C-alpha cells in the first residue's frame, strides 16, 4: 500500500442504517460494510427482529440509509419467520413506494443450514451466486441467525474438539470477512448468551469491550462460543431485556393491578474506533426503535 493508493481509499465505510437515529448514533451511523457485526442477546431480546429489519432496509438506496442491494439470510434454528418479514416488507413499501418494490421479499434470499460444515459450503455457493450476478439488486448484506446454534452439540469439551472448533470459527469468519471485503458487504451474525459465574473483570480475567459484565433478565451472562469467537468479529452489540413490575390503578378496581413491563437496552460492547454507547429501545411493528431518555 503506497501513500498514493491510501489517498484513493474512501474516507468512510458505507453503513446500513437501522432506520432509527438513536440506534444509528450508537453505531456511528449504522451497521458497517467490510466487517462482521455480532448481535448477542437472550431469546426474545430482538436479535431476529433487527436482522429482518435490516434485510428490508438494505434495499433502500444509500441516500436513504440503505445499501441499494439484496440480502442473503441464513437461518440455523427454528423455522424462518416469513410472516414477520412479509409484514415488514409491506410496511416499508408503504413508506417508500418508489424505492422498495411491491414484493421486497423477492430481493431476500433465504437458506437454512444445520451444521458448521454445511455453512462453509453455503458460503462458497454464495460467492459464486454473487459473481454470476443472478440478482436484480447486488447482494450487499449477509445475515447468519444464529452462529451459536451450529456449535451447540457438534463439539465436545475435549482439547482436540475445542481446537477443531476454534479452527472452524476462523474458517467461517475468514470466509465472511473475505466476502465482505471483496464485494463491499455488511455481515451480521447473531449469537446467544450463557450464564456467567465468575469475577467482574471478564472471562478468565480478560475483559473484551466496554462492559465489565452483561446483564439481562436479572442474570449475569456472557456471549456463547467464548473468547476464540470474540476475536473473529469486528463489532459486538448486546441486546438486553429486563422485566419490571409496576402498579396500575384501574377505575372501580378494588386494588392496584400489578403489570409486567419490559425494558430493552441496546449496548455497543466494542467496535473499531467507537466508544461505548447505549440506548433504550422498543419493538414496534416497523422494527426496533430507540427511545429518548
C-alpha atoms as a printed R data frame, in Angstrom:
    type eleno elety resid chain resno       x       y       z
1   ATOM     1    CA   UNK     A     1   0.000   0.000   0.000
2   ATOM     2    CA   UNK     A     2   1.600   3.239  -1.191
3   ATOM     3    CA   UNK     A     3   0.721   6.738   0.101
4   ATOM     4    CA   UNK     A     4  -0.888   7.432  -3.273
5   ATOM     5    CA   UNK     A     5  -3.091   4.327  -3.031
6   ATOM     6    CA   UNK     A     6  -4.012   5.197   0.545
7   ATOM     7    CA   UNK     A     7  -5.296   8.567  -0.649
8   ATOM     8    CA   UNK     A     8  -7.638   6.787  -3.067
9   ATOM     9    CA   UNK     A     9  -9.390   4.805  -0.336
10  ATOM    10    CA   UNK     A    10 -12.884   6.030   0.651
11  ATOM    11    CA   UNK     A    11 -12.934   8.370   3.620
12  ATOM    12    CA   UNK     A    12 -15.582   6.314   5.377
13  ATOM    13    CA   UNK     A    13 -17.018   2.813   5.205
14  ATOM    14    CA   UNK     A    14 -20.563   2.546   3.805
15  ATOM    15    CA   UNK     A    15 -23.072   1.788   6.550
16  ATOM    16    CA   UNK     A    16 -26.541   0.303   6.659
17  ATOM    17    CA   UNK     A    17 -28.907   2.400   8.732
18  ATOM    18    CA   UNK     A    18 -31.135   0.641  11.261
19  ATOM    19    CA   UNK     A    19 -33.730   3.275  10.468
20  ATOM    20    CA   UNK     A    20 -33.606   4.914  13.890
21  ATOM    21    CA   UNK     A    21 -31.302   7.917  14.535
22  ATOM    22    CA   UNK     A    22 -30.880   6.961  18.204
23  ATOM    23    CA   UNK     A    23 -29.648   3.414  17.489
24  ATOM    24    CA   UNK     A    24 -27.649   4.516  14.443
25  ATOM    25    CA   UNK     A    25 -25.838   7.032  16.643
26  ATOM    26    CA   UNK     A    26 -24.688   4.217  18.945
27  ATOM    27    CA   UNK     A    27 -23.060   2.550  15.919
28  ATOM    28    CA   UNK     A    28 -21.502   5.679  14.470
29  ATOM    29    CA   UNK     A    29 -24.041   5.744  11.643
30  ATOM    30    CA   UNK     A    30 -25.224   2.160  11.235
31  ATOM    31    CA   UNK     A    31 -24.042  -1.388  10.508
32  ATOM    32    CA   UNK     A    32 -20.666  -1.076   8.692
33  ATOM    33    CA   UNK     A    33 -19.770  -2.851   5.468
34  ATOM    34    CA   UNK     A    34 -16.491  -4.756   5.040
35  ATOM    35    CA   UNK     A    35 -16.716  -6.289   8.526
36  ATOM    36    CA   UNK     A    36 -18.653  -8.636  10.816
37  ATOM    37    CA   UNK     A    37 -21.144  -7.222  13.322
38  ATOM    38    CA   UNK     A    38 -22.470  -9.546  16.023
39  ATOM    39    CA   UNK     A    39 -25.826  -9.125  17.764
40  ATOM    40    CA   UNK     A    40 -25.812 -11.033  21.052
41  ATOM    41    CA   UNK     A    41 -28.666 -11.495  23.481
42  ATOM    42    CA   UNK     A    42 -31.062 -13.927  25.097
43  ATOM    43    CA   UNK     A    43 -34.071 -15.366  23.308
44  ATOM    44    CA   UNK     A    44 -36.687 -12.672  22.755
45  ATOM    45    CA   UNK     A    45 -34.215  -9.793  23.019
46  ATOM    46    CA   UNK     A    46 -34.846  -8.550  19.469
47  ATOM    47    CA   UNK     A    47 -31.940 -10.064  17.527
48  ATOM    48    CA   UNK     A    48 -34.011 -11.671  14.777
49  ATOM    49    CA   UNK     A    49 -36.329  -8.661  14.598
50  ATOM    50    CA   UNK     A    50 -33.358  -6.417  13.887
51  ATOM    51    CA   UNK     A    51 -31.950  -8.824  11.289
52  ATOM    52    CA   UNK     A    52 -35.246  -8.956   9.398
53  ATOM    53    CA   UNK     A    53 -35.477  -5.170   9.570
54  ATOM    54    CA   UNK     A    54 -32.001  -4.824   8.062
55  ATOM    55    CA   UNK     A    55 -32.765  -7.141   5.122
56  ATOM    56    CA   UNK     A    56 -35.588  -4.864   4.015
57  ATOM    57    CA   UNK     A    57 -33.730  -1.615   4.697
58  ATOM    58    CA   UNK     A    58 -30.739  -2.843   2.690
59  ATOM    59    CA   UNK     A    59 -32.852  -2.419  -0.447
60  ATOM    60    CA   UNK     A    60 -33.090   1.347   0.057
61  ATOM    61    CA   UNK     A    61 -30.584   3.494  -1.848
62  ATOM    62    CA   UNK     A    62 -27.584   4.888   0.093
63  ATOM    63    CA   UNK     A    63 -29.239   8.320   0.053
64  ATOM    64    CA   UNK     A    64 -31.939   6.859   2.338
65  ATOM    65    CA   UNK     A    65 -29.602   4.865   4.603
66  ATOM    66    CA   UNK     A    66 -29.674   1.599   2.649
67  ATOM    67    CA   UNK     A    67 -27.123  -0.188   0.505
68  ATOM    68    CA   UNK     A    68 -29.149  -0.442  -2.702
69  ATOM    69    CA   UNK     A    69 -28.808  -4.213  -2.517
70  ATOM    70    CA   UNK     A    70 -30.384  -7.571  -1.835
71  ATOM    71    CA   UNK     A    71 -29.728  -9.824   1.174
72  ATOM    72    CA   UNK     A    72 -28.865 -13.437   1.925
73  ATOM    73    CA   UNK     A    73 -30.426 -14.675   5.167
74  ATOM    74    CA   UNK     A    74 -29.056 -17.933   6.614
75  ATOM    75    CA   UNK     A    75 -31.087 -19.362   9.490
76  ATOM    76    CA   UNK     A    76 -29.847 -22.214  11.668
77  ATOM    77    CA   UNK     A    77 -32.653 -22.951  14.125
78  ATOM    78    CA   UNK     A    78 -36.446 -22.902  14.358
79  ATOM    79    CA   UNK     A    79 -38.402 -22.021  11.239
80  ATOM    80    CA   UNK     A    80 -37.827 -18.836   9.286
81  ATOM    81    CA   UNK     A    81 -40.292 -16.024  10.092
82  ATOM    82    CA   UNK     A    82 -41.649 -15.366   6.608
83  ATOM    83    CA   UNK     A    83 -44.824 -13.856   8.038
84  ATOM    84    CA   UNK     A    84 -42.939 -11.221  10.047
85  ATOM    85    CA   UNK     A    85 -40.675 -10.458   7.091
86  ATOM    86    CA   UNK     A    86 -43.717 -10.002   4.842
87  ATOM    87    CA   UNK     A    87 -45.209  -7.608   7.403
88  ATOM    88    CA   UNK     A    88 -42.006  -5.542   7.477
89  ATOM    89    CA   UNK     A    89 -41.795  -5.586   3.679
90  ATOM    90    CA   UNK     A    90 -45.340  -4.273   3.348
91  ATOM    91    CA   UNK     A    91 -44.692  -1.516   5.897
92  ATOM    92    CA   UNK     A    92 -41.505  -0.359   4.187
93  ATOM    93    CA   UNK     A    93 -43.077  -0.491   0.732
94  ATOM    94    CA   UNK     A    94 -45.897   1.731   2.040
95  ATOM    95    CA   UNK     A    95 -43.335   4.180   3.469
96  ATOM    96    CA   UNK     A    96 -41.050   4.120   0.398
97  ATOM    97    CA   UNK     A    97 -43.328   3.144  -2.543
98  ATOM    98    CA   UNK     A    98 -40.907   4.482  -5.148
99  ATOM    99    CA   UNK     A    99 -37.795   2.954  -3.576
100 ATOM   100    CA   UNK     A   100 -38.839  -0.512  -2.379
101 ATOM   101    CA   UNK     A   101 -40.697  -2.784  -4.782
102 ATOM   102    CA   UNK     A   102 -44.155  -4.167  -4.107
103 ATOM   103    CA   UNK     A   103 -42.675  -7.598  -3.277
104 ATOM   104    CA   UNK     A   104 -39.480  -6.821  -1.298
105 ATOM   105    CA   UNK     A   105 -39.116 -10.482  -0.320
106 ATOM   106    CA   UNK     A   106 -38.027 -11.188  -3.898
107 ATOM   107    CA   UNK     A   107 -34.730  -9.454  -3.041
108 ATOM   108    CA   UNK     A   108 -34.127 -11.530   0.105
109 ATOM   109    CA   UNK     A   109 -32.643 -14.994  -0.407
110 ATOM   110    CA   UNK     A   110 -33.264 -17.396   2.481
111 ATOM   111    CA   UNK     A   111 -31.351 -20.609   3.214
112 ATOM   112    CA   UNK     A   112 -31.368 -22.949   6.196
113 ATOM   113    CA   UNK     A   113 -28.216 -24.751   7.396
114 ATOM   114    CA   UNK     A   114 -27.806 -27.331  10.135
115 ATOM   115    CA   UNK     A   115 -24.091 -27.560  10.929
116 ATOM   116    CA   UNK     A   116 -20.871 -25.598  10.601
117 ATOM   117    CA   UNK     A   117 -19.508 -27.625   7.692
118 ATOM   118    CA   UNK     A   118 -22.676 -27.040   5.696
119 ATOM   119    CA   UNK     A   119 -22.307 -23.312   6.366
120 ATOM   120    CA   UNK     A   120 -18.822 -23.359   4.832
121 ATOM   121    CA   UNK     A   121 -20.240 -24.964   1.674
122 ATOM   122    CA   UNK     A   122 -23.119 -22.473   1.535
123 ATOM   123    CA   UNK     A   123 -20.749 -19.509   1.850
124 ATOM   124    CA   UNK     A   124 -18.849 -20.865  -1.149
125 ATOM   125    CA   UNK     A   125 -22.133 -21.087  -3.065
126 ATOM   126    CA   UNK     A   126 -22.930 -17.501  -2.081
127 ATOM   127    CA   UNK     A   127 -19.663 -16.244  -3.574
128 ATOM   128    CA   UNK     A   128 -20.451 -17.997  -6.860
129 ATOM   129    CA   UNK     A   129 -24.014 -16.621  -6.678
130 ATOM   130    CA   UNK     A   130 -22.693 -13.071  -6.274
131 ATOM   131    CA   UNK     A   131 -20.110 -13.409  -9.048
132 ATOM   132    CA   UNK     A   132 -22.636 -14.780 -11.558
133 ATOM   133    CA   UNK     A   133 -24.899 -11.845 -10.641
134 ATOM   134    CA   UNK     A   134 -28.270 -13.594 -10.797
135 ATOM   135    CA   UNK     A   135 -29.969 -10.988  -8.588
136 ATOM   136    CA   UNK     A   136 -31.920  -7.889  -9.551
137 ATOM   137    CA   UNK     A   137 -30.018  -5.935  -6.909
138 ATOM   138    CA   UNK     A   138 -26.402  -6.764  -5.983
139 ATOM   139    CA   UNK     A   139 -26.029  -8.732  -2.746
140 ATOM   140    CA   UNK     A   140 -24.970  -6.270  -0.048
141 ATOM   141    CA   UNK     A   141 -25.937  -7.987   3.219
142 ATOM   142    CA   UNK     A   142 -25.358 -11.474   4.652
143 ATOM   143    CA   UNK     A   143 -27.156 -12.482   7.863
144 ATOM   144    CA   UNK     A   144 -26.458 -15.646   9.890
145 ATOM   145    CA   UNK     A   145 -29.059 -16.262  12.603
146 ATOM   146    CA   UNK     A   146 -27.609 -17.758  14.740
147 ATOM   147    CA   UNK     A   147 -23.955 -18.791  14.724
148 ATOM   148    CA   UNK     A   148 -24.084 -20.415  18.172
149 ATOM   149    CA   UNK     A   149 -26.736 -22.937  17.158
150 ATOM   150    CA   UNK     A   150 -24.260 -24.562  14.744
151 ATOM   151    CA   UNK     A   151 -21.889 -25.459  17.590
152 ATOM   152    CA   UNK     A   152 -24.337 -26.350  20.350
153 ATOM   153    CA   UNK     A   153 -23.865 -30.117  20.229
154 ATOM   154    CA   UNK     A   154 -21.437 -30.799  17.407
155 ATOM   155    CA   UNK     A   155 -18.269 -30.401  19.512
156 ATOM   156    CA   UNK     A   156 -17.333 -31.750  22.941
157 ATOM   157    CA   UNK     A   157 -15.143 -30.055  25.584
158 ATOM   158    CA   UNK     A   158 -12.070 -32.187  24.924
159 ATOM   159    CA   UNK     A   159  -8.881 -30.300  23.937
160 ATOM   160    CA   UNK     A   160  -8.958 -31.848  20.463
161 ATOM   161    CA   UNK     A   161 -12.584 -30.842  19.867
162 ATOM   162    CA   UNK     A   162 -12.016 -27.328  21.210
163 ATOM   163    CA   UNK     A   163  -9.097 -26.962  18.817
164 ATOM   164    CA   UNK     A   164 -11.229 -28.133  15.883
165 ATOM   165    CA   UNK     A   165 -13.997 -25.764  16.951
166 ATOM   166    CA   UNK     A   166 -11.624 -22.787  17.053
167 ATOM   167    CA   UNK     A   167 -10.297 -23.710  13.612
168 ATOM   168    CA   UNK     A   168 -13.867 -23.758  12.305
169 ATOM   169    CA   UNK     A   169 -14.502 -20.330  13.882
170 ATOM   170    CA   UNK     A   170 -11.553 -18.853  11.994
171 ATOM   171    CA   UNK     A   171 -12.550 -20.646   8.798
172 ATOM   172    CA   UNK     A   172 -16.073 -19.215   8.920
173 ATOM   173    CA   UNK     A   173 -15.047 -15.711   9.971
174 ATOM   174    CA   UNK     A   174 -12.210 -15.621   7.441
175 ATOM   175    CA   UNK     A   175 -14.600 -16.587   4.658
176 ATOM   176    CA   UNK     A   176 -17.147 -13.988   5.777
177 ATOM   177    CA   UNK     A   177 -14.530 -11.234   6.003
178 ATOM   178    CA   UNK     A   178 -13.224 -12.224   2.584
179 ATOM   179    CA   UNK     A   179 -16.711 -11.874   1.081
180 ATOM   180    CA   UNK     A   180 -17.310  -8.611   2.934
181 ATOM   181    CA   UNK     A   181 -14.084  -7.043   1.642
182 ATOM   182    CA   UNK     A   182 -14.296  -8.444  -1.884
183 ATOM   183    CA   UNK     A   183 -17.890  -7.359  -2.536
184 ATOM   184    CA   UNK     A   184 -18.356  -4.495  -0.047
185 ATOM   185    CA   UNK     A   185 -20.897  -6.390   2.039
186 ATOM   186    CA   UNK     A   186 -22.245  -5.890   5.530
187 ATOM   187    CA   UNK     A   187 -22.208  -9.137   7.547
188 ATOM   188    CA   UNK     A   188 -24.444  -9.569  10.605
189 ATOM   189    CA   UNK     A   189 -24.407 -12.660  12.822
190 ATOM   190    CA   UNK     A   190 -26.481 -13.345  15.917
191 ATOM   191    CA   UNK     A   191 -25.169 -15.103  18.994
192 ATOM   192    CA   UNK     A   192 -26.748 -16.479  22.133
193 ATOM   193    CA   UNK     A   193 -25.800 -15.995  25.788
194 ATOM   194    CA   UNK     A   194 -24.878 -18.405  28.572
195 ATOM   195    CA   UNK     A   195 -25.000 -17.852  32.315
196 ATOM   196    CA   UNK     A   196 -21.750 -16.437  33.641
197 ATOM   197    CA   UNK     A   197 -20.311 -17.206  37.054
198 ATOM   198    CA   UNK     A   198 -17.028 -15.548  37.936
199 ATOM   199    CA   UNK     A   199 -15.296 -12.246  38.709
200 ATOM   200    CA   UNK     A   200 -16.419  -8.938  37.227
201 ATOM   201    CA   UNK     A   201 -13.192  -8.464  35.254
202 ATOM   202    CA   UNK     A   202 -14.249 -10.506  32.240
203 ATOM   203    CA   UNK     A   203 -13.743 -14.111  31.214
204 ATOM   204    CA   UNK     A   204 -10.658 -15.679  32.831
205 ATOM   205    CA   UNK     A   205  -9.532 -12.181  33.748
206 ATOM   206    CA   UNK     A   206  -9.734 -10.982  30.151
207 ATOM   207    CA   UNK     A   207 -12.145  -8.139  29.516
208 ATOM   208    CA   UNK     A   208 -13.424  -7.681  25.982
209 ATOM   209    CA   UNK     A   209 -15.177  -4.420  25.247
210 ATOM   210    CA   UNK     A   210 -16.612  -1.601  27.270
211 ATOM   211    CA   UNK     A   211 -18.766  -3.506  29.760
212 ATOM   212    CA   UNK     A   212 -17.456  -5.306  32.832
213 ATOM   213    CA   UNK     A   213 -20.366  -7.727  32.685
214 ATOM   214    CA   UNK     A   214 -23.506  -8.331  30.645
215 ATOM   215    CA   UNK     A   215 -26.825  -8.429  32.484
216 ATOM   216    CA   UNK     A   216 -30.209  -9.431  31.140
217 ATOM   217    CA   UNK     A   217 -33.418 -10.598  32.837
218 ATOM   218    CA   UNK     A   218 -31.670 -10.372  36.220
219 ATOM   219    CA   UNK     A   219 -28.847 -12.724  35.118
220 ATOM   220    CA   UNK     A   220 -25.157 -12.198  34.521
221 ATOM   221    CA   UNK     A   221 -24.395 -13.663  31.126
222 ATOM   222    CA   UNK     A   222 -21.600 -13.904  28.587
223 ATOM   223    CA   UNK     A   223 -21.773 -14.418  24.822
224 ATOM   224    CA   UNK     A   224 -21.720 -18.041  23.716
225 ATOM   225    CA   UNK     A   225 -18.665 -19.516  21.943
226 ATOM   226    CA   UNK     A   226 -16.110 -17.816  24.218
227 ATOM   227    CA   UNK     A   227 -13.006 -15.761  23.555
228 ATOM   228    CA   UNK     A   228 -11.976 -17.600  20.394
229 ATOM   229    CA   UNK     A   229 -15.127 -16.470  18.595
230 ATOM   230    CA   UNK     A   230 -14.937 -12.960  20.093
231 ATOM   231    CA   UNK     A   231 -11.640 -12.462  18.243
232 ATOM   232    CA   UNK     A   232 -13.341 -13.403  14.952
233 ATOM   233    CA   UNK     A   233 -15.778 -10.481  14.856
234 ATOM   234    CA   UNK     A   234 -15.232  -6.757  14.427
235 ATOM   235    CA   UNK     A   235 -18.139  -5.322  16.417
236 ATOM   236    CA   UNK     A   236 -20.419  -6.620  19.146
237 ATOM   237    CA   UNK     A   237 -23.850  -5.300  20.104
238 ATOM   238    CA   UNK     A   238 -25.584  -6.634  23.224
239 ATOM   239    CA   UNK     A   239 -29.383  -6.518  23.374
240 ATOM   240    CA   UNK     A   240 -30.589  -6.729  26.985
241 ATOM   241    CA   UNK     A   241 -34.085  -7.040  28.364
242 ATOM   242    CA   UNK     A   242 -35.402  -6.598  31.883
243 ATOM   243    CA   UNK     A   243 -38.872  -7.218  33.268
244 ATOM   244    CA   UNK     A   244 -40.209  -4.696  35.784
245 ATOM   245    CA   UNK     A   245 -43.411  -4.923  37.781
246 ATOM   246    CA   UNK     A   246 -45.472  -1.756  38.005
247 ATOM   247    CA   UNK     A   247 -48.717  -0.964  39.794
248 ATOM   248    CA   UNK     A   248 -51.625   0.247  37.677
249 ATOM   249    CA   UNK     A   249 -54.742   1.796  39.163
250 ATOM   250    CA   UNK     A   250 -57.823   0.753  37.229
251 ATOM   251    CA   UNK     A   251 -61.077   2.654  37.728
252 ATOM   252    CA   UNK     A   252 -63.522   0.850  40.044
253 ATOM   253    CA   UNK     A   253 -60.971  -1.888  40.751
254 ATOM   254    CA   UNK     A   254 -60.728  -2.829  44.456
255 ATOM   255    CA   UNK     A   255 -56.915  -2.819  44.433
256 ATOM   256    CA   UNK     A   256 -53.893  -1.899  42.363
257 ATOM   257    CA   UNK     A   257 -53.183  -4.246  39.459
258 ATOM   258    CA   UNK     A   258 -49.573  -5.396  39.054
259 ATOM   259    CA   UNK     A   259 -48.403  -5.469  35.440
260 ATOM   260    CA   UNK     A   260 -45.116  -6.531  33.915
261 ATOM   261    CA   UNK     A   261 -43.230  -4.087  31.700
262 ATOM   262    CA   UNK     A   262 -40.226  -4.960  29.515
263 ATOM   263    CA   UNK     A   263 -37.301  -2.540  29.251
264 ATOM   264    CA   UNK     A   264 -34.859  -3.201  26.422
265 ATOM   265    CA   UNK     A   265 -31.372  -1.740  26.052
266 ATOM   266    CA   UNK     A   266 -29.004  -1.624  23.073
267 ATOM   267    CA   UNK     A   267 -25.326  -1.711  24.149
268 ATOM   268    CA   UNK     A   268 -22.326  -1.255  21.851
269 ATOM   269    CA   UNK     A   269 -19.853  -3.574  23.598
270 ATOM   270    CA   UNK     A   270 -16.977  -2.992  21.187
271 ATOM   271    CA   UNK     A   271 -16.356  -1.690  17.677
272 ATOM   272    CA   UNK     A   272 -13.336  -0.211  15.868
273 ATOM   273    CA   UNK     A   273 -12.775   3.434  16.811
274 ATOM   274    CA   UNK     A   274 -16.080   3.766  18.684
275 ATOM   275    CA   UNK     A   275 -16.635   4.469  22.376
276 ATOM   276    CA   UNK     A   276 -19.251   2.716  24.476
277 ATOM   277    CA   UNK     A   277 -22.814   3.798  23.750
278 ATOM   278    CA   UNK     A   278 -26.234   2.579  24.803
279 ATOM   279    CA   UNK     A   279 -29.880   3.394  24.253
280 ATOM   280    CA   UNK     A   280 -33.220   2.078  25.325
281 ATOM   281    CA   UNK     A   281 -35.445   0.717  22.582
282 ATOM   282    CA   UNK     A   282 -38.842  -0.821  21.938
283 ATOM   283    CA   UNK     A   283 -40.013  -3.305  19.323
284 ATOM   284    CA   UNK     A   284 -42.835  -1.957  17.203
285 ATOM   285    CA   UNK     A   285 -44.499  -3.193  14.043
286 ATOM   286    CA   UNK     A   286 -41.821  -1.393  11.979
287 ATOM   287    CA   UNK     A   287 -38.985  -2.998  13.982
288 ATOM   288    CA   UNK     A   288 -36.570  -1.761  16.641
289 ATOM   289    CA   UNK     A   289 -36.971   1.899  17.579
290 ATOM   290    CA   UNK     A   290 -34.806   3.792  20.060
291 ATOM   291    CA   UNK     A   291 -36.365   5.727  22.928
292 ATOM   292    CA   UNK     A   292 -35.125   9.153  24.027
293 ATOM   293    CA   UNK     A   293 -34.160   9.248  27.694
